[in-house]
Amino acid sequence: MESTFYQVLELVLNFGLPFLLLLVAYIVGTMLEKGHFRSIRKRESEYATFPVVTFDTMPDDWSASSSTLVSGSVVISLDYFKRVIAGLRAIVGGRIKTYEPLLERARREAMLRMIEDARRDGYDAIFNVRLETSRLANSRRDGKGTAGVEMLAFGTAVKFASRFARAQ
Amino acid sequence: MKFIPRQPREGINVSDTHPLVEAGTLVAGLTLIFVFIALLLIFLVEIALYFIPVEKEVALFEDWLPEDLITVSPADERLHQAQLLVDRLAFHWADAPYTFRVEIDDSDVANAMALPGGLIIVTEGLLDQVESENELAFVLGHELGHFRNRDHLRALGRGIVLSLFLATTMGNDVSSISVTVTDLTLRGFSRQQESSADEFGLALVYTHYGHVDEAWRLFEKWDNDDRIMPGVVSYTSTHPDAGDRVEKLKDQALREGWPIEGLITGLKW
């Protein structure tokens, strides 16, 4: 009954392997995501008092002694589970809920990296903060599928002329 | 201006639906929609069948052969005998609208198929297992039953619409899964049709030979093979469980009072 063996093998290959991959992607992806959010929250509370604003000119009561461009960027990729669920969602439309935490992570991580960039050189605040995102590359030759997304945060970091200026 | 430190608020940008709930909802909902559309397509095929008369089908598929068919030499004695047998059986089917053609496919898998235009394909694998003309007569009669019920067009129509449907909706990502799903669905649908074709085939065999001896011997043999690995095999095989089939055929013979023993005609090759 050689053909029976191949029939069973075919079933396992067609249904078992993708399901296993889906399960592994879900478990590993969830673990990584939870860990990342923990790290993000920890650093955010650490930098909570660091002023980051979106005004395109420096607020009047800031008196800066020096300024520079700071940026933080992060490149993220989808996991197989998220992609499959998003693929199913794309049939009927609606919010792609599995992508939401992914982009949330990217935004917050990019902001944190920008803040870290500024703090490392001793800057006191960042204004004119902007976020940009770009699709990185196609993951497949037919032009479909996304290999990843880049999130870029940038702004103008300033050093205050005196500690007094910041306190106001 | 006072700067008020504040951490990003959670639960604004990210929906709090659990990913597995989202996955479950989507899979269940889409399955329902897919099943509904598939049933609708099958219904449309039924309607189309009603509007395609047999004459039109015959005219369309008169000289047609499947592309992947590997035929044996036209001088093959088995081909000649199988064609003769089909003609003799079809003689008992009053006003059969087809002129039946038999072709032998060079494949080791035992199978027989009814295809549009009155084409019957028997595999070499099947002929190797057949030990008497009576056995072969039942297999051929069964295929004639498919023609009477127009299952051959139904199967083709369903196959075409369902694979088109799956190809358009699924895209490339999951197409490797969908092919097998289609196969299983199509096979599942055909079980009742197989029983009906069995009944017709057995009636033809009885009319021709005056008894139904050895008609189901091939299935008894397959049933024994099935027992080596039950479950998966009968689910994936094209035909209903061989054991069930034998039981049904025996019931039919008993009900109709057809003798289950008689003179066996040997093969002429």
CSV table of C-alpha atoms in Angstrom, one decimal:
chain,number,residue,atom,x,y,z
A,1,MET,CA,0.0,0.0,0.0
A,2,GLU,CA,2.6,2.5,-1.1
A,3,SER,CA,0.0,4.9,-2.4
A,4,THR,CA,-1.6,5.1,1.0
A,5,PHE,CA,1.7,6.2,2.5
A,6,TYR,CA,1.9,9.0,0.0
A,7,GLN,CA,-1.7,10.0,0.7
A,8,VAL,CA,-1.0,10.3,4.4
A,9,LEU,CA,2.2,12.2,3.7
A,10,GLU,CA,0.3,14.5,1.4
A,11,LEU,CA,-2.3,15.3,4.1
A,12,VAL,CA,0.4,15.9,6.7
A,13,LEU,CA,2.4,18.2,4.3
A,14,ASN,CA,-0.6,20.1,3.2
A,15,PHE,CA,-2.3,20.7,6.5
A,16,GLY,CA,0.1,19.7,9.2
A,17,LEU,CA,3.1,21.8,8.3
A,18,PRO,CA,1.4,25.1,7.7
A,19,PHE,CA,-0.6,24.6,10.9
A,20,LEU,CA,2.6,23.9,12.9
A,21,LEU,CA,4.3,26.9,11.4
A,22,LEU,CA,1.3,29.0,12.3
A,23,LEU,CA,1.4,27.7,15.9
A,24,VAL,CA,5.2,28.3,16.3
A,25,ALA,CA,4.9,31.8,14.7
A,26,TYR,CA,2.0,32.6,17.1
A,27,ILE,CA,3.8,31.4,20.2
A,28,VAL,CA,7.2,32.9,19.4
A,29,GLY,CA,5.7,36.1,18.0
A,30,THR,CA,3.5,36.7,21.1
A,31,MET,CA,6.5,36.1,23.4
A,32,LEU,CA,8.7,38.6,21.5
A,33,GLU,CA,5.9,41.1,21.4
A,34,LYS,CA,5.2,41.0,25.1
A,35,GLY,CA,9.0,41.3,25.8
A,36,HIS,CA,9.2,44.3,23.5
A,37,PHE,CA,6.3,46.0,25.1
A,38,ARG,CA,7.8,45.5,28.6
A,39,SER,CA,11.1,47.1,27.5
A,40,ILE,CA,9.2,50.0,25.8
A,41,ARG,CA,7.1,50.7,28.9
A,42,LYS,CA,10.2,50.6,31.2
A,43,ARG,CA,12.2,53.0,29.1
A,44,GLU,CA,9.2,55.3,28.6
A,45,SER,CA,8.7,55.7,32.3
A,46,GLU,CA,12.5,56.4,32.6
A,47,TYR,CA,12.3,59.2,30.0
A,48,ALA,CA,8.9,60.5,31.0
A,49,THR,CA,10.1,63.9,32.2
A,50,PHE,CA,12.1,64.5,28.9
A,51,PRO,CA,10.1,67.1,26.9
A,52,VAL,CA,9.2,65.9,23.4
A,53,VAL,CA,6.8,68.2,21.5
A,54,THR,CA,5.6,68.6,17.9
A,55,PHE,CA,5.7,72.4,17.6
A,56,ASP,CA,7.6,73.3,14.5
A,57,THR,CA,9.2,76.3,16.1
A,58,MET,CA,10.8,76.3,19.5
A,59,PRO,CA,8.4,77.4,22.3
A,60,ASP,CA,9.0,81.1,23.2
A,61,ASP,CA,10.0,80.3,26.8
A,62,TRP,CA,12.8,77.9,25.8
A,63,SER,CA,16.1,79.5,25.5
A,64,ALA,CA,18.5,77.1,23.8
A,65,SER,CA,22.2,77.2,23.7
A,66,SER,CA,22.7,74.6,21.0
A,67,SER,CA,20.6,72.4,18.7
A,68,THR,CA,20.9,69.4,16.4
A,69,LEU,CA,19.0,66.9,14.4
A,70,VAL,CA,18.2,63.7,16.2
A,71,SER,CA,16.5,60.6,14.8
A,72,GLY,CA,15.5,57.1,15.8
A,73,SER,CA,14.4,54.4,13.4
A,74,VAL,CA,13.3,50.9,13.6
A,75,VAL,CA,12.6,48.2,11.0
A,76,ILE,CA,10.0,45.6,11.9
A,77,SER,CA,8.7,42.5,10.1
A,78,LEU,CA,5.5,40.6,10.3
A,79,ASP,CA,5.3,37.1,11.6
A,80,TYR,CA,3.6,34.3,9.7
A,81,PHE,CA,0.6,34.2,12.0
A,82,LYS,CA,-0.1,37.9,11.7
A,83,ARG,CA,0.3,37.8,8.0
A,84,VAL,CA,-2.1,34.8,7.5
A,85,ILE,CA,-4.7,36.4,9.8
A,86,ALA,CA,-4.3,39.8,8.0
A,87,GLY,CA,-4.7,37.9,4.7
A,88,LEU,CA,-8.0,36.5,5.8
A,89,ARG,CA,-9.0,39.9,7.0
A,90,ALA,CA,-8.2,41.4,3.6
A,91,ILE,CA,-10.9,39.3,2.1
A,92,VAL,CA,-13.7,40.9,4.0
A,93,GLY,CA,-12.0,44.2,5.0
A,94,GLY,CA,-12.0,46.0,8.3
A,95,ARG,CA,-9.4,46.8,10.9
A,96,ILE,CA,-6.3,44.6,10.7
A,97,LYS,CA,-6.1,44.0,14.4
A,98,THR,CA,-3.0,41.8,14.3
A,99,TYR,CA,-1.0,44.6,12.7
A,100,GLU,CA,-2.0,47.3,15.2
A,101,PRO,CA,0.3,46.2,18.0
A,102,LEU,CA,3.1,45.8,15.5
A,103,LEU,CA,3.0,49.4,14.3
A,104,GLU,CA,2.4,50.6,17.8
A,105,ARG,CA,5.6,49.0,18.9
A,106,ALA,CA,7.4,50.5,15.9
A,107,ARG,CA,6.2,54.0,16.6
A,108,ARG,CA,7.0,53.9,20.3
A,109,GLU,CA,10.4,52.2,19.7
A,110,ALA,CA,11.4,54.8,17.1
A,111,MET,CA,10.5,57.7,19.5
A,112,LEU,CA,12.5,56.0,22.3
A,113,ARG,CA,15.5,55.6,20.1
A,114,MET,CA,15.3,59.3,19.1
A,115,ILE,CA,15.1,60.3,22.7
A,116,GLU,CA,18.1,58.1,23.5
A,117,ASP,CA,20.0,59.7,20.6
A,118,ALA,CA,19.3,63.1,22.1
A,119,ARG,CA,20.1,62.2,25.7
A,120,ARG,CA,23.3,60.5,24.9
A,121,ASP,CA,24.7,63.9,23.7
A,122,GLY,CA,23.2,65.7,26.7
A,123,TYR,CA,20.3,67.4,25.1
A,124,ASP,CA,17.4,68.6,27.2
A,125,ALA,CA,14.4,68.5,24.9
A,126,ILE,CA,13.2,67.8,21.4
A,127,PHE,CA,10.7,69.9,19.3
A,128,ASN,CA,9.3,69.6,15.8
A,129,VAL,CA,9.0,65.8,16.2
A,130,ARG,CA,7.8,64.0,13.0
A,131,LEU,CA,7.2,60.3,12.3
A,132,GLU,CA,7.6,58.7,8.9
A,133,THR,CA,7.0,55.3,7.7
A,134,SER,CA,8.1,53.5,4.5
A,135,ARG,CA,7.6,50.0,3.1
A,136,LEU,CA,10.9,48.4,3.0
A,137,ALA,CA,10.8,45.8,0.2
A,138,ASN,CA,8.7,43.1,-1.3
A,139,SER,CA,9.0,39.7,0.2
A,140,ARG,CA,8.0,38.0,-3.0
A,141,ARG,CA,9.0,38.2,-6.6
A,142,ASP,CA,5.5,39.0,-7.8
A,143,GLY,CA,5.6,42.3,-6.0
A,144,LYS,CA,3.2,41.2,-3.3
A,145,GLY,CA,4.0,40.7,0.3
A,146,THR,CA,5.9,43.0,2.6
A,147,ALA,CA,9.3,42.2,4.0
A,148,GLY,CA,9.0,44.9,6.6
A,149,VAL,CA,8.2,48.5,7.5
A,150,GLU,CA,10.6,51.2,8.6
A,151,MET,CA,9.4,53.7,11.2
A,152,LEU,CA,11.5,56.9,11.5
A,153,ALA,CA,11.1,59.5,14.2
A,154,PHE,CA,13.1,62.7,14.0
A,155,GLY,CA,13.2,66.2,15.5
A,156,THR,CA,15.3,69.1,16.6
A,157,ALA,CA,17.0,68.5,20.0
A,158,VAL,CA,18.0,71.5,22.0
A,159,LYS,CA,20.3,72.2,25.0
A,160,PHE,CA,18.8,74.7,27.3
A,161,ALA,CA,20.9,77.8,28.2
A,162,SER,CA,20.2,77.2,31.9
A,163,ARG,CA,18.5,74.6,34.0
A,164,PHE,CA,16.1,77.5,35.0
A,165,ALA,CA,14.8,77.7,31.5
A,166,ARG,CA,13.6,74.2,31.5
A,167,ALA,CA,12.0,74.4,34.9
A,168,GLN,CA,9.6,77.0,33.5
B,1,MET,CA,4.3,77.0,28.5
B,2,LYS,CA,4.4,74.1,30.9
B,3,PHE,CA,5.4,70.7,29.7
B,4,ILE,CA,3.3,68.0,31.2
B,5,PRO,CA,5.1,64.6,31.1
B,6,ARG,CA,2.8,61.8,30.1
B,7,GLN,CA,3.4,58.3,28.9
B,8,PRO,CA,1.6,56.9,25.8
B,9,ARG,CA,-1.8,55.7,26.7
B,10,GLU,CA,-2.4,52.0,26.2
B,11,GLY,CA,-5.5,50.6,24.5
B,12,ILE,CA,-6.0,53.5,22.1
B,13,ASN,CA,-4.2,52.4,19.0
B,14,VAL,CA,-4.3,48.7,19.7
B,15,SER,CA,-7.6,46.8,19.7
B,16,ASP,CA,-7.9,44.7,22.8
B,17,THR,CA,-9.3,41.7,20.8
B,18,HIS,CA,-7.2,38.7,21.5
B,19,PRO,CA,-5.4,37.6,18.3
B,20,LEU,CA,-6.7,34.1,18.7
B,21,VAL,CA,-10.3,35.4,19.0
B,22,GLU,CA,-9.7,37.5,15.8
B,23,ALA,CA,-8.3,34.4,14.1
B,24,GLY,CA,-11.2,32.2,15.2
B,25,THR,CA,-13.9,34.7,14.2
B,26,LEU,CA,-12.3,35.2,10.7
B,27,VAL,CA,-11.8,31.5,10.1
B,28,ALA,CA,-15.4,30.6,11.2
B,29,GLY,CA,-17.0,33.5,9.3
B,30,LEU,CA,-15.1,33.0,6.1
B,31,THR,CA,-15.7,29.2,6.2
B,32,LEU,CA,-19.5,29.9,6.4
B,33,ILE,CA,-19.3,32.4,3.5
B,34,PHE,CA,-17.1,30.0,1.4
B,35,VAL,CA,-19.4,27.0,2.0
B,36,PHE,CA,-22.4,29.2,1.1
B,37,ILE,CA,-20.8,30.4,-2.2
B,38,ALA,CA,-19.6,26.8,-3.0
B,39,LEU,CA,-23.1,25.4,-2.5
B,40,LEU,CA,-24.5,28.3,-4.7
B,41,LEU,CA,-22.0,27.5,-7.4
B,42,ILE,CA,-22.9,23.8,-7.3
B,43,PHE,CA,-26.5,24.7,-7.6
B,44,LEU,CA,-25.7,26.9,-10.6
B,45,VAL,CA,-23.9,23.9,-12.2
B,46,GLU,CA,-27.1,21.8,-11.7
B,47,ILE,CA,-29.0,24.5,-13.5
B,48,ALA,CA,-26.5,24.7,-16.3
B,49,LEU,CA,-26.7,20.9,-16.7
B,50,TYR,CA,-30.4,21.2,-17.1
B,51,PHE,CA,-29.9,23.5,-20.1
B,52,ILE,CA,-27.1,21.5,-21.8
B,53,PRO,CA,-28.8,18.6,-23.8
B,54,VAL,CA,-26.8,15.4,-24.3
B,55,GLU,CA,-26.7,16.0,-28.1
B,56,LYS,CA,-24.8,19.3,-27.5
B,57,GLU,CA,-22.4,17.6,-25.0
B,58,VAL,CA,-21.7,14.8,-27.5
B,59,ALA,CA,-21.1,17.4,-30.3
B,60,LEU,CA,-18.7,19.4,-28.1
B,61,PHE,CA,-16.7,16.5,-26.8
B,62,GLU,CA,-16.9,14.0,-29.7
B,63,ASP,CA,-13.2,13.6,-30.3
B,64,TRP,CA,-11.9,15.0,-27.1
B,65,LEU,CA,-9.2,13.3,-25.0
B,66,PRO,CA,-7.7,14.6,-21.7
B,67,GLU,CA,-4.3,16.0,-22.3
B,68,ASP,CA,-2.5,14.0,-19.7
B,69,LEU,CA,-3.8,10.7,-20.9
B,70,ILE,CA,-1.3,8.1,-22.0
B,71,THR,CA,-3.2,5.8,-24.3
B,72,VAL,CA,-2.1,2.2,-25.2
B,73,SER,CA,-1.8,1.1,-28.8
B,74,PRO,CA,-5.1,1.0,-30.7
B,75,ALA,CA,-4.3,-2.6,-31.6
B,76,ASP,CA,-4.3,-3.7,-28.0
B,77,GLU,CA,-6.6,-6.7,-27.5
B,78,ARG,CA,-7.7,-5.4,-24.1
B,79,LEU,CA,-8.9,-2.2,-25.7
B,80,HIS,CA,-10.9,-4.2,-28.3
B,81,GLN,CA,-12.5,-6.5,-25.7
B,82,ALA,CA,-13.4,-3.6,-23.3
B,83,GLN,CA,-15.0,-1.7,-26.2
B,84,LEU,CA,-17.0,-4.8,-27.2
B,85,LEU,CA,-18.1,-5.3,-23.6
B,86,VAL,CA,-19.2,-1.7,-23.2
B,87,ASP,CA,-21.2,-1.9,-26.5
B,88,ARG,CA,-22.9,-5.1,-25.3
B,89,LEU,CA,-23.8,-3.6,-22.0
B,90,ALA,CA,-25.0,-0.3,-23.5
B,91,PHE,CA,-27.3,-2.5,-25.7
B,92,HIS,CA,-29.3,-3.2,-22.6
B,93,TRP,CA,-29.6,0.5,-21.8
B,94,ALA,CA,-32.6,1.4,-24.0
B,95,ASP,CA,-32.1,4.6,-26.1
B,96,ALA,CA,-28.7,5.5,-24.6
B,97,PRO,CA,-27.9,8.9,-26.1
B,98,TYR,CA,-24.1,8.3,-26.3
B,99,THR,CA,-21.8,6.4,-28.6
B,100,PHE,CA,-19.4,5.1,-26.0
B,101,ARG,CA,-15.6,5.2,-26.6
B,102,VAL,CA,-13.2,3.2,-24.4
B,103,GLU,CA,-9.5,4.3,-23.8
B,104,ILE,CA,-6.9,2.6,-21.6
B,105,ASP,CA,-4.7,4.9,-19.6
B,106,ASP,CA,-1.2,3.8,-18.8
B,107,SER,CA,-1.4,4.2,-15.1
B,108,ASP,CA,-0.7,1.8,-12.2
B,109,VAL,CA,-3.5,3.2,-10.0
B,110,ALA,CA,-6.7,1.1,-10.4
B,111,ASN,CA,-9.4,3.5,-11.6
B,112,ALA,CA,-12.1,4.0,-14.2
B,113,MET,CA,-13.6,7.3,-15.2
B,114,ALA,CA,-16.6,8.6,-17.2
B,115,LEU,CA,-15.7,11.7,-19.2
B,116,PRO,CA,-17.8,14.1,-21.3
B,117,GLY,CA,-18.9,12.9,-24.7
B,118,GLY,CA,-19.3,9.2,-23.8
B,119,LEU,CA,-15.6,8.6,-23.1
B,120,ILE,CA,-14.8,5.8,-20.7
B,121,ILE,CA,-11.2,5.6,-19.4
B,122,VAL,CA,-9.9,2.4,-17.7
B,123,THR,CA,-6.4,2.3,-16.2
B,124,GLU,CA,-4.0,-0.5,-16.8
B,125,GLY,CA,-3.8,-0.9,-13.1
B,126,LEU,CA,-7.4,-1.8,-13.0
B,127,LEU,CA,-7.2,-4.3,-15.9
B,128,ASP,CA,-4.2,-6.0,-14.1
B,129,GLN,CA,-6.5,-6.7,-11.1
B,130,VAL,CA,-9.5,-7.8,-13.0
B,131,GLU,CA,-9.7,-11.6,-13.3
B,132,SER,CA,-13.0,-12.2,-15.1
B,133,GLU,CA,-15.2,-10.5,-17.7
B,134,ASN,CA,-18.0,-10.2,-15.1
B,135,GLU,CA,-15.9,-8.1,-12.8
B,136,LEU,CA,-14.9,-5.8,-15.7
B,137,ALA,CA,-18.5,-5.6,-16.8
B,138,PHE,CA,-19.6,-4.3,-13.5
B,139,VAL,CA,-16.9,-1.6,-13.5
B,140,LEU,CA,-17.9,-0.5,-17.0
B,141,GLY,CA,-21.6,-0.7,-16.1
B,142,HIS,CA,-20.9,1.5,-13.1
B,143,GLU,CA,-19.4,4.1,-15.5
B,144,LEU,CA,-22.4,3.9,-17.7
B,145,GLY,CA,-24.5,4.6,-14.7
B,146,HIS,CA,-22.5,7.9,-14.3
B,147,PHE,CA,-23.4,8.8,-17.8
B,148,ARG,CA,-27.1,8.1,-17.2
B,149,ASN,CA,-27.0,10.4,-14.1
B,150,ARG,CA,-24.8,12.9,-16.0
B,151,ASP,CA,-22.3,12.8,-13.1
B,152,HIS,CA,-19.4,13.1,-15.4
B,153,LEU,CA,-20.5,16.7,-16.4
B,154,ARG,CA,-21.5,17.5,-12.9
B,155,ALA,CA,-18.0,16.5,-11.6
B,156,LEU,CA,-16.3,18.5,-14.3
B,157,GLY,CA,-18.5,21.5,-13.8
B,158,ARG,CA,-18.1,21.4,-10.0
B,159,GLY,CA,-14.3,21.0,-10.4
B,160,ILE,CA,-14.1,23.9,-12.7
B,161,VAL,CA,-16.2,26.4,-10.7
B,162,LEU,CA,-14.8,25.4,-7.4
B,163,SER,CA,-11.2,25.6,-8.4
B,164,LEU,CA,-11.9,29.0,-10.1
B,165,PHE,CA,-13.5,30.2,-7.0
B,166,LEU,CA,-10.7,29.1,-4.8
B,167,ALA,CA,-8.1,30.5,-7.1
B,168,THR,CA,-9.7,33.9,-7.2
B,169,THR,CA,-10.3,34.2,-3.5
B,170,MET,CA,-7.4,32.5,-1.9
B,171,GLY,CA,-4.6,34.1,-4.0
B,172,ASN,CA,-1.2,32.5,-3.9
B,173,ASP,CA,-0.5,32.3,-0.2
B,174,VAL,CA,-2.7,29.3,0.7
B,175,SER,CA,-3.2,27.8,-2.7
B,176,SER,CA,-1.2,24.7,-1.7
B,177,ILE,CA,-3.9,23.9,0.9
B,178,SER,CA,-6.8,24.7,-1.3
B,179,VAL,CA,-6.0,22.2,-3.9
B,180,THR,CA,-6.4,19.3,-1.5
B,181,VAL,CA,-9.5,20.8,0.0
B,182,THR,CA,-11.1,21.0,-3.4
B,183,ASP,CA,-10.2,17.4,-4.0
B,184,LEU,CA,-11.7,16.2,-0.8
B,185,THR,CA,-14.8,18.2,-1.3
B,186,LEU,CA,-15.4,16.9,-4.8
B,187,ARG,CA,-14.8,13.4,-3.6
B,188,GLY,CA,-17.2,13.9,-0.7
B,189,PHE,CA,-19.9,15.1,-3.0
B,190,SER,CA,-19.7,12.1,-5.3
B,191,ARG,CA,-20.5,9.4,-2.8
B,192,GLN,CA,-24.3,9.3,-3.4
B,193,GLN,CA,-23.7,9.4,-7.1
B,194,GLU,CA,-21.4,6.4,-6.8
B,195,SER,CA,-24.1,4.4,-5.1
B,196,SER,CA,-26.6,5.3,-7.7
B,197,ALA,CA,-24.1,4.4,-10.5
B,198,ASP,CA,-23.5,1.1,-8.7
B,199,GLU,CA,-27.2,0.2,-8.8
B,200,PHE,CA,-27.4,0.9,-12.5
B,201,GLY,CA,-24.3,-1.0,-13.2
B,202,LEU,CA,-25.4,-4.1,-11.3
B,203,ALA,CA,-28.8,-4.0,-13.2
B,204,LEU,CA,-26.9,-4.0,-16.5
B,205,VAL,CA,-24.7,-6.9,-15.4
B,206,TYR,CA,-27.7,-8.9,-14.4
B,207,THR,CA,-29.6,-8.1,-17.6
B,208,HIS,CA,-26.5,-9.2,-19.6
B,209,TYR,CA,-25.4,-12.3,-17.8
B,210,GLY,CA,-28.6,-13.3,-16.0
B,211,HIS,CA,-26.7,-13.4,-12.7
B,212,VAL,CA,-24.4,-11.0,-10.7
B,213,ASP,CA,-21.7,-13.5,-9.7
B,214,GLU,CA,-18.2,-11.9,-9.3
B,215,ALA,CA,-19.6,-8.4,-9.9
B,216,TRP,CA,-18.3,-7.1,-6.6
B,217,ARG,CA,-15.2,-9.4,-6.2
B,218,LEU,CA,-12.9,-6.4,-7.0
B,219,PHE,CA,-14.4,-4.4,-4.1
B,220,GLU,CA,-14.1,-7.3,-1.7
B,221,LYS,CA,-10.5,-7.4,-2.5
B,222,TRP,CA,-10.0,-3.7,-2.0
B,223,ASP,CA,-12.0,-3.9,1.2
B,224,ASN,CA,-9.4,-6.3,2.6
B,225,ASP,CA,-6.6,-4.0,1.5
B,226,ASP,CA,-8.4,-1.1,3.2
B,227,ARG,CA,-8.4,-2.9,6.5
B,228,ILE,CA,-4.6,-2.7,6.6
B,229,MET,CA,-4.9,1.0,7.1
B,230,PRO,CA,-8.5,2.1,7.8
B,231,GLY,CA,-9.9,5.6,8.2
B,232,VAL,CA,-7.6,7.8,6.1
B,233,VAL,CA,-7.8,5.6,3.0
B,234,SER,CA,-11.6,5.4,2.8
B,235,TYR,CA,-11.9,9.1,3.5
B,236,THR,CA,-9.5,10.1,0.8
B,237,SER,CA,-10.3,7.5,-1.8
B,238,THR,CA,-12.5,8.5,-4.8
B,239,HIS,CA,-15.2,6.0,-4.0
B,240,PRO,CA,-17.2,5.1,-0.9
B,241,ASP,CA,-15.8,2.5,1.4
B,242,ALA,CA,-15.4,-0.7,-0.5
B,243,GLY,CA,-17.0,-2.8,2.2
B,244,ASP,CA,-20.1,-0.6,2.4
B,245,ARG,CA,-20.4,-0.8,-1.4
B,246,VAL,CA,-20.3,-4.6,-1.3
B,247,GLU,CA,-23.1,-4.7,1.3
B,248,LYS,CA,-25.3,-2.4,-0.7
B,249,LEU,CA,-24.8,-4.4,-3.9
B,250,LYS,CA,-25.6,-7.7,-2.0
B,251,ASP,CA,-28.7,-6.1,-0.6
B,252,GLN,CA,-29.8,-5.0,-4.1
B,253,ALA,CA,-29.3,-8.4,-5.5
B,254,LEU,CA,-31.3,-10.0,-2.7
B,255,ARG,CA,-34.1,-7.5,-3.0
B,256,GLU,CA,-34.4,-8.0,-6.8
B,257,GLY,CA,-34.0,-11.7,-6.5
B,258,TRP,CA,-31.0,-11.8,-8.8
B,259,PRO,CA,-28.9,-15.0,-8.6
B,260,ILE,CA,-25.5,-14.4,-7.0
B,261,GLU,CA,-24.0,-17.5,-8.5
B,262,GLY,CA,-23.6,-18.3,-12.2
B,263,LEU,CA,-21.3,-19.0,-15.0
B,264,ILE,CA,-18.2,-16.9,-15.0
B,265,THR,CA,-17.0,-15.6,-18.4
B,266,GLY,CA,-13.2,-15.6,-18.6
B,267,LEU,CA,-11.1,-12.7,-20.0
B,268,LYS,CA,-10.2,-13.0,-23.7
B,269,TRP,CA,-6.7,-11.6,-23.5
